[in-house]
Coordinates of N, CA and C and ligand atoms in Angstrom, one line a residue:
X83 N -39.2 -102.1 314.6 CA -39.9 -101.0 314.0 C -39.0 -99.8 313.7
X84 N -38.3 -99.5 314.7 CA -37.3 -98.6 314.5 C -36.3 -98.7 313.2
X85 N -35.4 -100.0 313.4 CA -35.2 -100.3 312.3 C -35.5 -100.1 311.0
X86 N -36.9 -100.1 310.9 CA -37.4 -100.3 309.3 C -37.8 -98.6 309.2
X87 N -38.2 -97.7 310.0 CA -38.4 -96.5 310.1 C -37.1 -96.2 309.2
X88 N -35.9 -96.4 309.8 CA -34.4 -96.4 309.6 C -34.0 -96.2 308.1
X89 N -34.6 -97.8 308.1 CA -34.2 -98.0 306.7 C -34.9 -97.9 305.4
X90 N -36.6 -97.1 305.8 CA -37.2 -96.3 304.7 C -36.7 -95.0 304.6
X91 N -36.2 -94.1 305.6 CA -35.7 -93.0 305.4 C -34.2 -93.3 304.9
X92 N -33.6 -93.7 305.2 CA -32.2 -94.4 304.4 C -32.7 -94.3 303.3
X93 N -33.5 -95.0 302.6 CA -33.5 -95.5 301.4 C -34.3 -93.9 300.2
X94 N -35.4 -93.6 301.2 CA -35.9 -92.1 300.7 C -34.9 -90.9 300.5
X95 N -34.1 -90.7 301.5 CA -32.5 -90.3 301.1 C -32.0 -90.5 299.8
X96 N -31.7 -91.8 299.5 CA -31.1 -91.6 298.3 C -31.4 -92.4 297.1
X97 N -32.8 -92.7 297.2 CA -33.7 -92.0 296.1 C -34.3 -90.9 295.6
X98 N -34.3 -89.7 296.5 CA -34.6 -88.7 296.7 C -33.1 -87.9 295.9
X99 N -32.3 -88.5 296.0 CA -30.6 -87.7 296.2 C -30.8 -88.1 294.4
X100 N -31.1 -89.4 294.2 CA -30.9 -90.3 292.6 C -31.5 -88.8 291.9
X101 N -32.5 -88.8 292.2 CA -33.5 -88.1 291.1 C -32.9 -86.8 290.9
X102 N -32.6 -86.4 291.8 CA -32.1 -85.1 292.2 C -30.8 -84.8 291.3
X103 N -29.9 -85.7 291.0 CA -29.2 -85.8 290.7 C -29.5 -85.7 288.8
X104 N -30.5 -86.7 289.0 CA -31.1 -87.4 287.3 C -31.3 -86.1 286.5
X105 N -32.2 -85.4 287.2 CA -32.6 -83.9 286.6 C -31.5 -82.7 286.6
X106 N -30.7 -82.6 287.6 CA -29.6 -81.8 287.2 C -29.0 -82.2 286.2
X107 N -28.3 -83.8 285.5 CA -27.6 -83.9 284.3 C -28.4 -83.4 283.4
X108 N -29.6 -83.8 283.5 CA -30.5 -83.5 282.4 C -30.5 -82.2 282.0
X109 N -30.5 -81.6 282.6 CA -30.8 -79.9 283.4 C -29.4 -78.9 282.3
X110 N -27.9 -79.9 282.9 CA -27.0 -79.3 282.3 C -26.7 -79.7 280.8
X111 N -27.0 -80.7 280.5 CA -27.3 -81.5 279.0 C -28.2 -80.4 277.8
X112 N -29.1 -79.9 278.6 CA -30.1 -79.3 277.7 C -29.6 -77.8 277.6
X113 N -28.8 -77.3 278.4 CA -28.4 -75.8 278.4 C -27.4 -76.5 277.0
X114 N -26.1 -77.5 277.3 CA -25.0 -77.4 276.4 C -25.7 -77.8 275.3
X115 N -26.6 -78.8 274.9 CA -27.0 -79.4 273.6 C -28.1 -78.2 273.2
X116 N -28.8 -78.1 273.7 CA -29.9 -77.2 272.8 C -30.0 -75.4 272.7
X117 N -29.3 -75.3 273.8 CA -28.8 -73.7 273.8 C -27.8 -73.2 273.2
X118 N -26.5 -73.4 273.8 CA -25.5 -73.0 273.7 C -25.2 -73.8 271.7
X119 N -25.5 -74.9 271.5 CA -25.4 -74.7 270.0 C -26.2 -73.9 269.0
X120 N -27.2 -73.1 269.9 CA -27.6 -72.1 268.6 C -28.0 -71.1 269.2
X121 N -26.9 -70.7 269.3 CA -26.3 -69.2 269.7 C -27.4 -68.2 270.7
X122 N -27.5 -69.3 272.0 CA -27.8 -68.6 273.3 C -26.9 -68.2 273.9
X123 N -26.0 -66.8 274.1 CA -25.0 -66.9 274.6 C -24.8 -66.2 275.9
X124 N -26.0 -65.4 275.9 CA -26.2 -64.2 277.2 C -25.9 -65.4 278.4
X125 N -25.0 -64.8 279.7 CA -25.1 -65.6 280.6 C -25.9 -65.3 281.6
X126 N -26.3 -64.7 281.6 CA -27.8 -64.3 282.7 C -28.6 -65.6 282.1
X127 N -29.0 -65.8 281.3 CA -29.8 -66.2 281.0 C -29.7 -68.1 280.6
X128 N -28.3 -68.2 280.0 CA -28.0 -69.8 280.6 C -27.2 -70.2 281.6
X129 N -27.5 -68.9 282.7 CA -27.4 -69.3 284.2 C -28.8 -69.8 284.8
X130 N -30.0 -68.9 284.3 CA -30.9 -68.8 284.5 C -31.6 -70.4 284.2
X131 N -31.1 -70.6 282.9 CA -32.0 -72.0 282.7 C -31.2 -73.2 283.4
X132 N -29.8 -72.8 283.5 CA -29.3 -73.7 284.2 C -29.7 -74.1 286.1
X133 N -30.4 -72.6 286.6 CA -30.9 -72.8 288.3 C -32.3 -73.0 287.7
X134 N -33.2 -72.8 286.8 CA -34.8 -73.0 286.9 C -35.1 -74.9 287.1
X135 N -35.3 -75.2 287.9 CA -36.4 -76.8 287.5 C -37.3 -77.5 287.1
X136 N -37.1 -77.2 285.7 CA -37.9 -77.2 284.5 C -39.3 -78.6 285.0
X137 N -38.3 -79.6 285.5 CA -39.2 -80.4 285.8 C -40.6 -80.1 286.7
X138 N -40.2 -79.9 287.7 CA -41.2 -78.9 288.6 C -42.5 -78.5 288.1
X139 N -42.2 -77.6 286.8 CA -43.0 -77.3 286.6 C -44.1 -77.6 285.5
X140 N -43.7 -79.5 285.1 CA -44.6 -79.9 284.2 C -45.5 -80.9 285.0
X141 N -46.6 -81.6 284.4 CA -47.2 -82.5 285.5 C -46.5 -83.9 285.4
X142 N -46.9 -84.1 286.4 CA -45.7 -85.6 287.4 C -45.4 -86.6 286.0
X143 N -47.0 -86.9 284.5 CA -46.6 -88.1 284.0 C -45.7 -87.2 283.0
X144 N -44.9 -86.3 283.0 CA -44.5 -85.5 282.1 C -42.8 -85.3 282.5
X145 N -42.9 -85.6 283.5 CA -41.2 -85.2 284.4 C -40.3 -85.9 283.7
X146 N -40.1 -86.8 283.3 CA -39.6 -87.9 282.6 C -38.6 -87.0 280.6
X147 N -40.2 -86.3 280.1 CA -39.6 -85.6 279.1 C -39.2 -84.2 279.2
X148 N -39.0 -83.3 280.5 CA -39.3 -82.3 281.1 C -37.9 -81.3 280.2
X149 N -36.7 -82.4 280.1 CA -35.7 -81.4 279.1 C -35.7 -81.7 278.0
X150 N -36.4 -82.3 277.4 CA -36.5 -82.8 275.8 C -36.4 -81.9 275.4
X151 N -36.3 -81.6 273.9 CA -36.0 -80.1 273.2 C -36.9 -80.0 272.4
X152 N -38.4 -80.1 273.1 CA -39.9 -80.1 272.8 C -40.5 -79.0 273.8
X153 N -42.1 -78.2 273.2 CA -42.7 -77.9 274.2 C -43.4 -79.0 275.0
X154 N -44.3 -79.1 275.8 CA -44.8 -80.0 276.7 C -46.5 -79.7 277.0
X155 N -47.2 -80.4 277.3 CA -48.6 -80.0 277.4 C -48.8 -79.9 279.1
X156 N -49.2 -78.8 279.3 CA -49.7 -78.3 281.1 C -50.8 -78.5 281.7
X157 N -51.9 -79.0 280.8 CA -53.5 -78.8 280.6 C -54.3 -77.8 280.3
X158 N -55.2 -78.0 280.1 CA -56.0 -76.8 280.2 C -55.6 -76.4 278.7
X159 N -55.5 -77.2 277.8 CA -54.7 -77.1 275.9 C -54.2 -76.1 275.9
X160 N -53.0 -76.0 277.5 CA -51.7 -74.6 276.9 C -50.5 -75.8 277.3
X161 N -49.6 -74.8 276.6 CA -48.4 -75.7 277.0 C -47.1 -74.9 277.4
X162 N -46.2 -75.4 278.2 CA -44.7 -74.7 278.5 C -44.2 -75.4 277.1
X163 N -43.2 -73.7 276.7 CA -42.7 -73.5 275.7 C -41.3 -74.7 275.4
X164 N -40.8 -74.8 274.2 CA -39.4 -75.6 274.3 C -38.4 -74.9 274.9
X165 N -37.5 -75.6 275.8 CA -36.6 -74.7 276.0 C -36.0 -73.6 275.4
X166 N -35.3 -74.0 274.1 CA -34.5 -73.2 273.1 C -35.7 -71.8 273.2
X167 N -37.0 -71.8 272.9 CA -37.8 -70.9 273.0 C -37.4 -69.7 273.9
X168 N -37.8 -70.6 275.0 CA -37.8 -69.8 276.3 C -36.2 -68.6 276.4
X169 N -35.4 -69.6 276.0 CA -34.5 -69.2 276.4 C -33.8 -67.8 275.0
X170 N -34.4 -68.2 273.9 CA -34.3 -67.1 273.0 C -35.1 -65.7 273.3
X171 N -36.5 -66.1 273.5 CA -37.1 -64.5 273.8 C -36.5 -64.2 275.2
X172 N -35.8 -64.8 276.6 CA -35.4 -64.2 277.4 C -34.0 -63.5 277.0
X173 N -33.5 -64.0 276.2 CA -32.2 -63.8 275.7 C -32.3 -62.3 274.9
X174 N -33.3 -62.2 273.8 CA -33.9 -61.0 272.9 C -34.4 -59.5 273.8
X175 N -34.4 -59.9 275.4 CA -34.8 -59.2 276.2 C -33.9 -58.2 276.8
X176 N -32.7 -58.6 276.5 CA -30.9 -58.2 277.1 C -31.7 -57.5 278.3
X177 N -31.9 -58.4 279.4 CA -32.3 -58.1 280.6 C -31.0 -57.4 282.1
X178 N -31.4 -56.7 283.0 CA -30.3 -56.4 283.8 C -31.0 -56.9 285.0
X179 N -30.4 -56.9 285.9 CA -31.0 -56.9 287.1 C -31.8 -55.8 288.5
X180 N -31.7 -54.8 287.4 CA -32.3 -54.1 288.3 C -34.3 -54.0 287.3
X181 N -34.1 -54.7 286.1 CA -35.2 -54.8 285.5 C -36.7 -55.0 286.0
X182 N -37.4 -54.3 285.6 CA -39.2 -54.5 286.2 C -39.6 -55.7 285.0
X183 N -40.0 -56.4 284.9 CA -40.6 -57.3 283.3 C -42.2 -57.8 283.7
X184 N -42.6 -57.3 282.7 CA -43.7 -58.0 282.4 C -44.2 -59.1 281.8
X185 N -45.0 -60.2 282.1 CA -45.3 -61.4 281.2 C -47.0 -61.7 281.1
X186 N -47.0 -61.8 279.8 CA -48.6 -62.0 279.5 C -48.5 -63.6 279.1
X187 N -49.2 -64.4 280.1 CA -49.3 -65.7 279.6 C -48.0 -66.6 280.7
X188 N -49.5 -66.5 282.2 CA -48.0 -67.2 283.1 C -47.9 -68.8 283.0
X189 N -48.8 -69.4 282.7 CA -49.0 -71.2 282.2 C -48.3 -71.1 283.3
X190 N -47.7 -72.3 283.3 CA -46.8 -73.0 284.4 C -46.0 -71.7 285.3
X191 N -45.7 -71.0 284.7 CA -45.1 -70.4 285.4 C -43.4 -70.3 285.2
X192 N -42.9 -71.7 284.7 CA -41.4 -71.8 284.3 C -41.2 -70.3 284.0
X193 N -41.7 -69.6 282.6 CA -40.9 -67.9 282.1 C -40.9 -67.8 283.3
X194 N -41.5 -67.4 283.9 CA -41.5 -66.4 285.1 C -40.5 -66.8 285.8
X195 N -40.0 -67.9 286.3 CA -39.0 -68.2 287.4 C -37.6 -67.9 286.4
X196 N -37.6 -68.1 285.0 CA -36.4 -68.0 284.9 C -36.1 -66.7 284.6
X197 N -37.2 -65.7 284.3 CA -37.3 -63.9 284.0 C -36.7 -63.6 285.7
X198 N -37.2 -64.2 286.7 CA -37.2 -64.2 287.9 C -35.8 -64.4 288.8
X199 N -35.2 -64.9 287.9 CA -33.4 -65.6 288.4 C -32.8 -64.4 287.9
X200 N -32.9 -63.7 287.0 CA -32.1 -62.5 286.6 C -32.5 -61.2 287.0
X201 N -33.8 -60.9 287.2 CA -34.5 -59.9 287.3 C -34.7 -58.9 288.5
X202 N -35.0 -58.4 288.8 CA -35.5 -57.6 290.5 C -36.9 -58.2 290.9
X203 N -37.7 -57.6 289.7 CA -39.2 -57.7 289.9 C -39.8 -58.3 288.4
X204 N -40.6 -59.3 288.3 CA -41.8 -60.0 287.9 C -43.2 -60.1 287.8
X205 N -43.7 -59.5 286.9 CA -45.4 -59.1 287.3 C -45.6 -60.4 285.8
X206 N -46.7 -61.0 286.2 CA -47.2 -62.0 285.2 C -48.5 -62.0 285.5
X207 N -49.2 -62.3 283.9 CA -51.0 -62.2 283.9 C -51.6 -63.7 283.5
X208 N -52.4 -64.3 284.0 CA -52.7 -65.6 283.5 C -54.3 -65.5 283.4
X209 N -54.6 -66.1 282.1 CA -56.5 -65.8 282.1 C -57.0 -67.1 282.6
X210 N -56.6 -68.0 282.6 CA -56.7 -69.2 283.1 C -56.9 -69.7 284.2
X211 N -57.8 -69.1 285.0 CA -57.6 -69.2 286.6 C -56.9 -70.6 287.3
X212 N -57.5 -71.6 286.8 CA -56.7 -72.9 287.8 C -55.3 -72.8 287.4
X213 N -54.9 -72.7 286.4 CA -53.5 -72.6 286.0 C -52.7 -71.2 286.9
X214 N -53.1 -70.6 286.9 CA -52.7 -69.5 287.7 C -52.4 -69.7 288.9
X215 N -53.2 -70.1 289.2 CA -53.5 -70.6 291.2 C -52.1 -71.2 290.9
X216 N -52.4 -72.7 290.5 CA -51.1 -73.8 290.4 C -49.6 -72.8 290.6
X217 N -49.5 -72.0 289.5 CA -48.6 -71.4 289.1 C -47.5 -70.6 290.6
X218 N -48.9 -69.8 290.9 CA -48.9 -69.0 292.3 C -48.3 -69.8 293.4
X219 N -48.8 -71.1 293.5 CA -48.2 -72.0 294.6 C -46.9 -72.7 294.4
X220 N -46.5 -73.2 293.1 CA -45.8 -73.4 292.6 C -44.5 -72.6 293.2
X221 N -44.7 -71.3 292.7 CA -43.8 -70.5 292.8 C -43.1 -70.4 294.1
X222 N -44.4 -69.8 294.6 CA -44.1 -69.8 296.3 C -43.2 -71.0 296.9
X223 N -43.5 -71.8 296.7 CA -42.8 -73.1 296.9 C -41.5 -73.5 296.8
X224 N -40.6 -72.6 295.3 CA -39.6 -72.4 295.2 C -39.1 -71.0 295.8
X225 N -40.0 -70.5 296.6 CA -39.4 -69.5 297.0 C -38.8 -68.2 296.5
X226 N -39.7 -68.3 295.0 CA -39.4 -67.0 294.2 C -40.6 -65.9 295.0
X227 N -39.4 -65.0 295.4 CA -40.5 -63.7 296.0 C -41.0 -62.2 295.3
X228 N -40.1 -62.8 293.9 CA -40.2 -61.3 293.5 C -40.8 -61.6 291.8
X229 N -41.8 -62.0 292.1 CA -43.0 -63.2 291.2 C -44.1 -62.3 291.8
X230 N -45.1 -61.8 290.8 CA -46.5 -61.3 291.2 C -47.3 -61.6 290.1
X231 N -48.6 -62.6 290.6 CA -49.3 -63.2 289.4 C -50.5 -62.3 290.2
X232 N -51.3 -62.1 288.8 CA -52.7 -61.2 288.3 C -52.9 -62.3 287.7
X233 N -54.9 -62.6 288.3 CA -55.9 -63.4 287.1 C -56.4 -62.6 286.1
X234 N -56.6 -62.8 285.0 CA -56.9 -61.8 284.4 C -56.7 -62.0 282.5
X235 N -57.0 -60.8 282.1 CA -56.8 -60.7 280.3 C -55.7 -59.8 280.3
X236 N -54.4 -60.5 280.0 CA -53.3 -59.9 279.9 C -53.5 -58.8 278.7
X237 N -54.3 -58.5 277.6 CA -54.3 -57.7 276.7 C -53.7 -56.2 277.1
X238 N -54.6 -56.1 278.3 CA -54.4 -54.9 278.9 C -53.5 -54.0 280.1
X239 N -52.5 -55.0 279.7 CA -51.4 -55.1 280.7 C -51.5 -54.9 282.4
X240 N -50.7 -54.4 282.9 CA -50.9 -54.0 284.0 C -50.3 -52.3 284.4
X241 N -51.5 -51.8 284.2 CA -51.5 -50.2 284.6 C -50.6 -49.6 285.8
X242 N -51.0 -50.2 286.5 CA -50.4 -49.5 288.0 C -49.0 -49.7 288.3
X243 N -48.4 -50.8 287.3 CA -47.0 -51.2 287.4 C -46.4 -50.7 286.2
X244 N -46.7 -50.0 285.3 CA -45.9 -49.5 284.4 C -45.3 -48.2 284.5
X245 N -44.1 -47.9 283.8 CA -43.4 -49.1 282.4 C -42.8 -50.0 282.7
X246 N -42.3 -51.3 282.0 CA -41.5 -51.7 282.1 C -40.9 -51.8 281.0
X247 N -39.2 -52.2 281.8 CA -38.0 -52.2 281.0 C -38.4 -53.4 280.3
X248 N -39.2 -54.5 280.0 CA -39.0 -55.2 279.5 C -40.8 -56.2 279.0
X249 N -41.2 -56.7 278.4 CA -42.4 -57.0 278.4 C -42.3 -58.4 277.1
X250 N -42.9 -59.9 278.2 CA -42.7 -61.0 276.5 C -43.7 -61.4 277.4
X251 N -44.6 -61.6 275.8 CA -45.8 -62.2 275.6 C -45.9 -63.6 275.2
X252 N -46.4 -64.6 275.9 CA -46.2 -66.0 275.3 C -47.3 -66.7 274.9
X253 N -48.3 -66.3 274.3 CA -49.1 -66.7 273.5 C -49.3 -66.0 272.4
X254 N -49.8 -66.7 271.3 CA -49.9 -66.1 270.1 C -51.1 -65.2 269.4
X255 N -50.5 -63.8 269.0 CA -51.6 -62.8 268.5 C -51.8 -61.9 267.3
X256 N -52.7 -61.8 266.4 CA -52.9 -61.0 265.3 C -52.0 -59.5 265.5
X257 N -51.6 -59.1 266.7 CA -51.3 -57.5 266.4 C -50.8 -57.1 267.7
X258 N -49.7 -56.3 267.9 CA -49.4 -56.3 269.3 C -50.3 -54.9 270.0
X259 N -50.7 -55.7 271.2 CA -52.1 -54.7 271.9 C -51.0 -53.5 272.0
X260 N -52.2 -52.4 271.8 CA -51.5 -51.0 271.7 C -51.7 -51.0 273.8
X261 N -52.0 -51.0 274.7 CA -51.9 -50.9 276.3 C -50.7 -51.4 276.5
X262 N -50.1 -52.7 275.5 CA -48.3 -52.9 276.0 C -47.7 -52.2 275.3
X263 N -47.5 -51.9 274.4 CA -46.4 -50.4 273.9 C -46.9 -49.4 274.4
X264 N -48.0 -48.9 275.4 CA -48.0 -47.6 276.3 C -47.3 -48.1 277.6
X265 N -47.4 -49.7 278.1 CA -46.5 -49.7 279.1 C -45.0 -50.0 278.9
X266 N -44.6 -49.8 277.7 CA -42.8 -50.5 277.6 C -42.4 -49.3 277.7
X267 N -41.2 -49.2 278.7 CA -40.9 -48.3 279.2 C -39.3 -47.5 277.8
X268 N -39.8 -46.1 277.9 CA -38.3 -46.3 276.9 C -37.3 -46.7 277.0
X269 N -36.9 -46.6 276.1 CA -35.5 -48.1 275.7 C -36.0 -49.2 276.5
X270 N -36.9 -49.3 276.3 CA -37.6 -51.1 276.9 C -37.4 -52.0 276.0
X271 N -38.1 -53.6 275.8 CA -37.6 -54.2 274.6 C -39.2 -55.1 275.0
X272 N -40.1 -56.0 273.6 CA -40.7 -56.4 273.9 C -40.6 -57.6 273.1
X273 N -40.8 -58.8 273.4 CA -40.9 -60.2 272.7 C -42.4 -60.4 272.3
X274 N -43.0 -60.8 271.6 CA -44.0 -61.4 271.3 C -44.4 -62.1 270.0
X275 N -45.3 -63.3 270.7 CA -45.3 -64.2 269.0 C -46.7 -63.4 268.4
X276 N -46.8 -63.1 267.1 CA -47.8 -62.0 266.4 C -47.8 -62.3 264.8
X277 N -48.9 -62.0 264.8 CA -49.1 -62.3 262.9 C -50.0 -63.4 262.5
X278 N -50.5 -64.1 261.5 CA -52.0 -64.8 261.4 C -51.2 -66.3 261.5
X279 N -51.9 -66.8 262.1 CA -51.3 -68.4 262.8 C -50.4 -69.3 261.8
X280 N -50.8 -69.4 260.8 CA -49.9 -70.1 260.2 C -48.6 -69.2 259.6
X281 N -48.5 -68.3 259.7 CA -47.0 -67.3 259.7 C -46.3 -66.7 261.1
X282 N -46.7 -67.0 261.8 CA -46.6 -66.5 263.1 C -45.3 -66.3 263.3
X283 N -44.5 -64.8 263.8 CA -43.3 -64.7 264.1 C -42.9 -63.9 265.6
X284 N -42.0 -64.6 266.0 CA -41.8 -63.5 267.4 C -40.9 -62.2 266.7
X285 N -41.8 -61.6 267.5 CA -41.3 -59.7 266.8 C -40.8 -59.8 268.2
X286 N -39.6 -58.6 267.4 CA -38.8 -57.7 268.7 C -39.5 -56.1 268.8
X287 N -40.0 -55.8 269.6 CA -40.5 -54.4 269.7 C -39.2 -53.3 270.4
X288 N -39.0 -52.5 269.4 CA -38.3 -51.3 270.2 C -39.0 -50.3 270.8
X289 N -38.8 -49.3 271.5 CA -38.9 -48.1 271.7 C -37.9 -47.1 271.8
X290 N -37.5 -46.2 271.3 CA -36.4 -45.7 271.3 C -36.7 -43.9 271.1
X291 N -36.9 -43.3 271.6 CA -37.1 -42.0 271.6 C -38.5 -41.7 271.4
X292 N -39.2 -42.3 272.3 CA -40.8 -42.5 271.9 C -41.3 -43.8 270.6
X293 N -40.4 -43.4 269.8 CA -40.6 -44.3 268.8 C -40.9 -46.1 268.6
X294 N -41.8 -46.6 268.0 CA -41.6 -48.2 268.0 C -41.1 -48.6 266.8
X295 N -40.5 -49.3 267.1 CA -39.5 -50.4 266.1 C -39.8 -52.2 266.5
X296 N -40.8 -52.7 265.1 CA -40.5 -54.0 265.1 C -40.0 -54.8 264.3
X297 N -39.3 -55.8 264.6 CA -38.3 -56.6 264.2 C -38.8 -58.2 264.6
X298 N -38.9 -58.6 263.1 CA -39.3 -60.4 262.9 C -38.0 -61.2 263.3
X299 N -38.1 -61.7 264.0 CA -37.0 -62.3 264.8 C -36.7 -64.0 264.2
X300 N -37.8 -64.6 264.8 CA -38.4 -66.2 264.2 C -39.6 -66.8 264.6
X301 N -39.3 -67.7 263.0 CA -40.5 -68.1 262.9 C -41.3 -68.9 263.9
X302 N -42.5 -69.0 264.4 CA -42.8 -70.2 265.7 C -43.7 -70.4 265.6
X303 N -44.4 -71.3 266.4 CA -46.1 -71.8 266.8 C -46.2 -71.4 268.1
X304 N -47.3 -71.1 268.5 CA -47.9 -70.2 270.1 C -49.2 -71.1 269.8
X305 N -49.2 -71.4 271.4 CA -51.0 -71.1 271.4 C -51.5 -69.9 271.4
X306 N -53.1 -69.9 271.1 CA -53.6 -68.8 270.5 C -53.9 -67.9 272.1
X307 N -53.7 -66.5 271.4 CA -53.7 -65.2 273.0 C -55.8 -65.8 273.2
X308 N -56.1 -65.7 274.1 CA -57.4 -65.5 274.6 C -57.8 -64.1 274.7
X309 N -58.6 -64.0 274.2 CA -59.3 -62.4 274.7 C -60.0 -62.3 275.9
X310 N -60.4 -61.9 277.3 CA -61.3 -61.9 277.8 C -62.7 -61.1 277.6
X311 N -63.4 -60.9 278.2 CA -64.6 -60.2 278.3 C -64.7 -58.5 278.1
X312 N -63.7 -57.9 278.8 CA -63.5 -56.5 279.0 C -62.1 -56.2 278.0
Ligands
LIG128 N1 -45.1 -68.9 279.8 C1 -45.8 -70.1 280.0 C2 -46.3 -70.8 278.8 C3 -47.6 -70.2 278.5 S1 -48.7 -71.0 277.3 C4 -44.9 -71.1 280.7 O1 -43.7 -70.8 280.9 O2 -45.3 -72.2 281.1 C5 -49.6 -69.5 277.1 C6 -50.4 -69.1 278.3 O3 -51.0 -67.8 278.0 C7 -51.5 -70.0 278.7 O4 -51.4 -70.4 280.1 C8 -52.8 -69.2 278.5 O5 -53.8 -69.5 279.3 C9 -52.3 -67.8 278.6 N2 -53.1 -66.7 278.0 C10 -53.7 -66.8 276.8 N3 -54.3 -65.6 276.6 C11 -54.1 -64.8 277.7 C12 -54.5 -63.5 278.0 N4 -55.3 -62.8 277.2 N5 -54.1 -63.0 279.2 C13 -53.3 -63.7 280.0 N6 -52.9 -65.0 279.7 C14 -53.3 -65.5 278.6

């Protein structure tokens, strides 16, 4: 009996150790092939995708295509973005580490962890309650502590925590809510995908001496922003 106790955990070892291993190549494969050839170059940030476990955060029949240089479906008809994505509007963000950021649209939660590897602090809004929850436990689980998820209609950002240096919206909207350019903090920077769905571009939002400045960055597909009730 002992024996076989022995030699399931033997064997859980290093199958446990295989996989582990399987998703790190994958892991570093996808930073060199799909980032760094189109001109991701900030290293905050392909440090960042390089510690996030992208797999983690897709569901189990999905682990398999988790670095593909595809977005992925999460349920609930949202989806974690494609890498190159992710890793462009965090890139668009020239984030520091003493940075506050905001995110509207936590899905899985992946942005967040990898806003979260570079950052101080993370506030994220999800309308989607089960997805939220997931997200929240998720997180906790990797032991990201400086992750704060709100259920909620991100439209209206988050009051009590503003400004921040930084603010990316990851669903797709007709017009950037005027509550997030009162919370981008000056010289803040904002990502968001905006404009009528089939033209849809991520704008870069400035602020610069009170002033806003936006800038069409590229072209993309988002799922559509949800409005809530209030
Ligand atoms: N950033 C996510 C991908 C998000 S997909 C990730 O890394 O996995 C877009 C998400 O925005 C979905 O989860 C959707 O439910 C959420 N969303 C849409 N409208 C919203 C709103 N008004 N407020 C907050 N979240 C919203």
């Amino acid at each position: 009996m002992d024996i076989l106790i022995f030699i399931s955990s033997f064997l859980f070892v290093i199958n446990f150790g295989f996989s582990q291993d399987r998703f790190t190549t994958q892991r570093k494969d996808m930073v060199r092939n799909q980032l760094k050839t189109r001109q991701i170059v900030d290293k905050a940030t392909l440090n960042a995708m390089l510690a996030v476990p992208r797999h983690v955060f897709v569901p189990n029949n999905a682990q398999k295509h988790a670095y593909d240089d595809r977005p992925l479906s999460i349920g609930k008809g949202q989806t974690i973005s494609q890498p190159y994505i992710v890793a462009f509007m965090t890139q668009e963000l020239r984030l520091k580490p003493e940075h506050k950021v905001l995110e509207i649209g936590t899905g899985s939660g992946y942005q967040a962890a990898v806003l979260a590897e570079i950052v101080k602090e993370v506030f994220t809004i999800e309308i989607i309650e089960s997805l939220g929850q997931i997200a929240k436990r998720r997180l906790e689980k990797l032991g990201y502590q400086n992750v704060k998820i709100r259920l909620g209609d991100g439209y209206h950002g988050w009051k009590e925590e503003a400004p921040f240096d930084a603010i990316i919206v990851t669903a797709g909207i007709k017009s950037i809510p005027e509550p997030l350019l009162d919370q981008l903090a000056e010289g803040g920077r904002m990502i968001i995908p905006a404009g009528p769905e089939a033209a849809m571009q991520l704008l870069l939002v400035t602020k610069i001496n009170g002033k806003i400045k936006t800038k069409k960055r590229l072209p993309v597909r988002f799922v559509p922003f949800i409005r809530g009730k209030n």
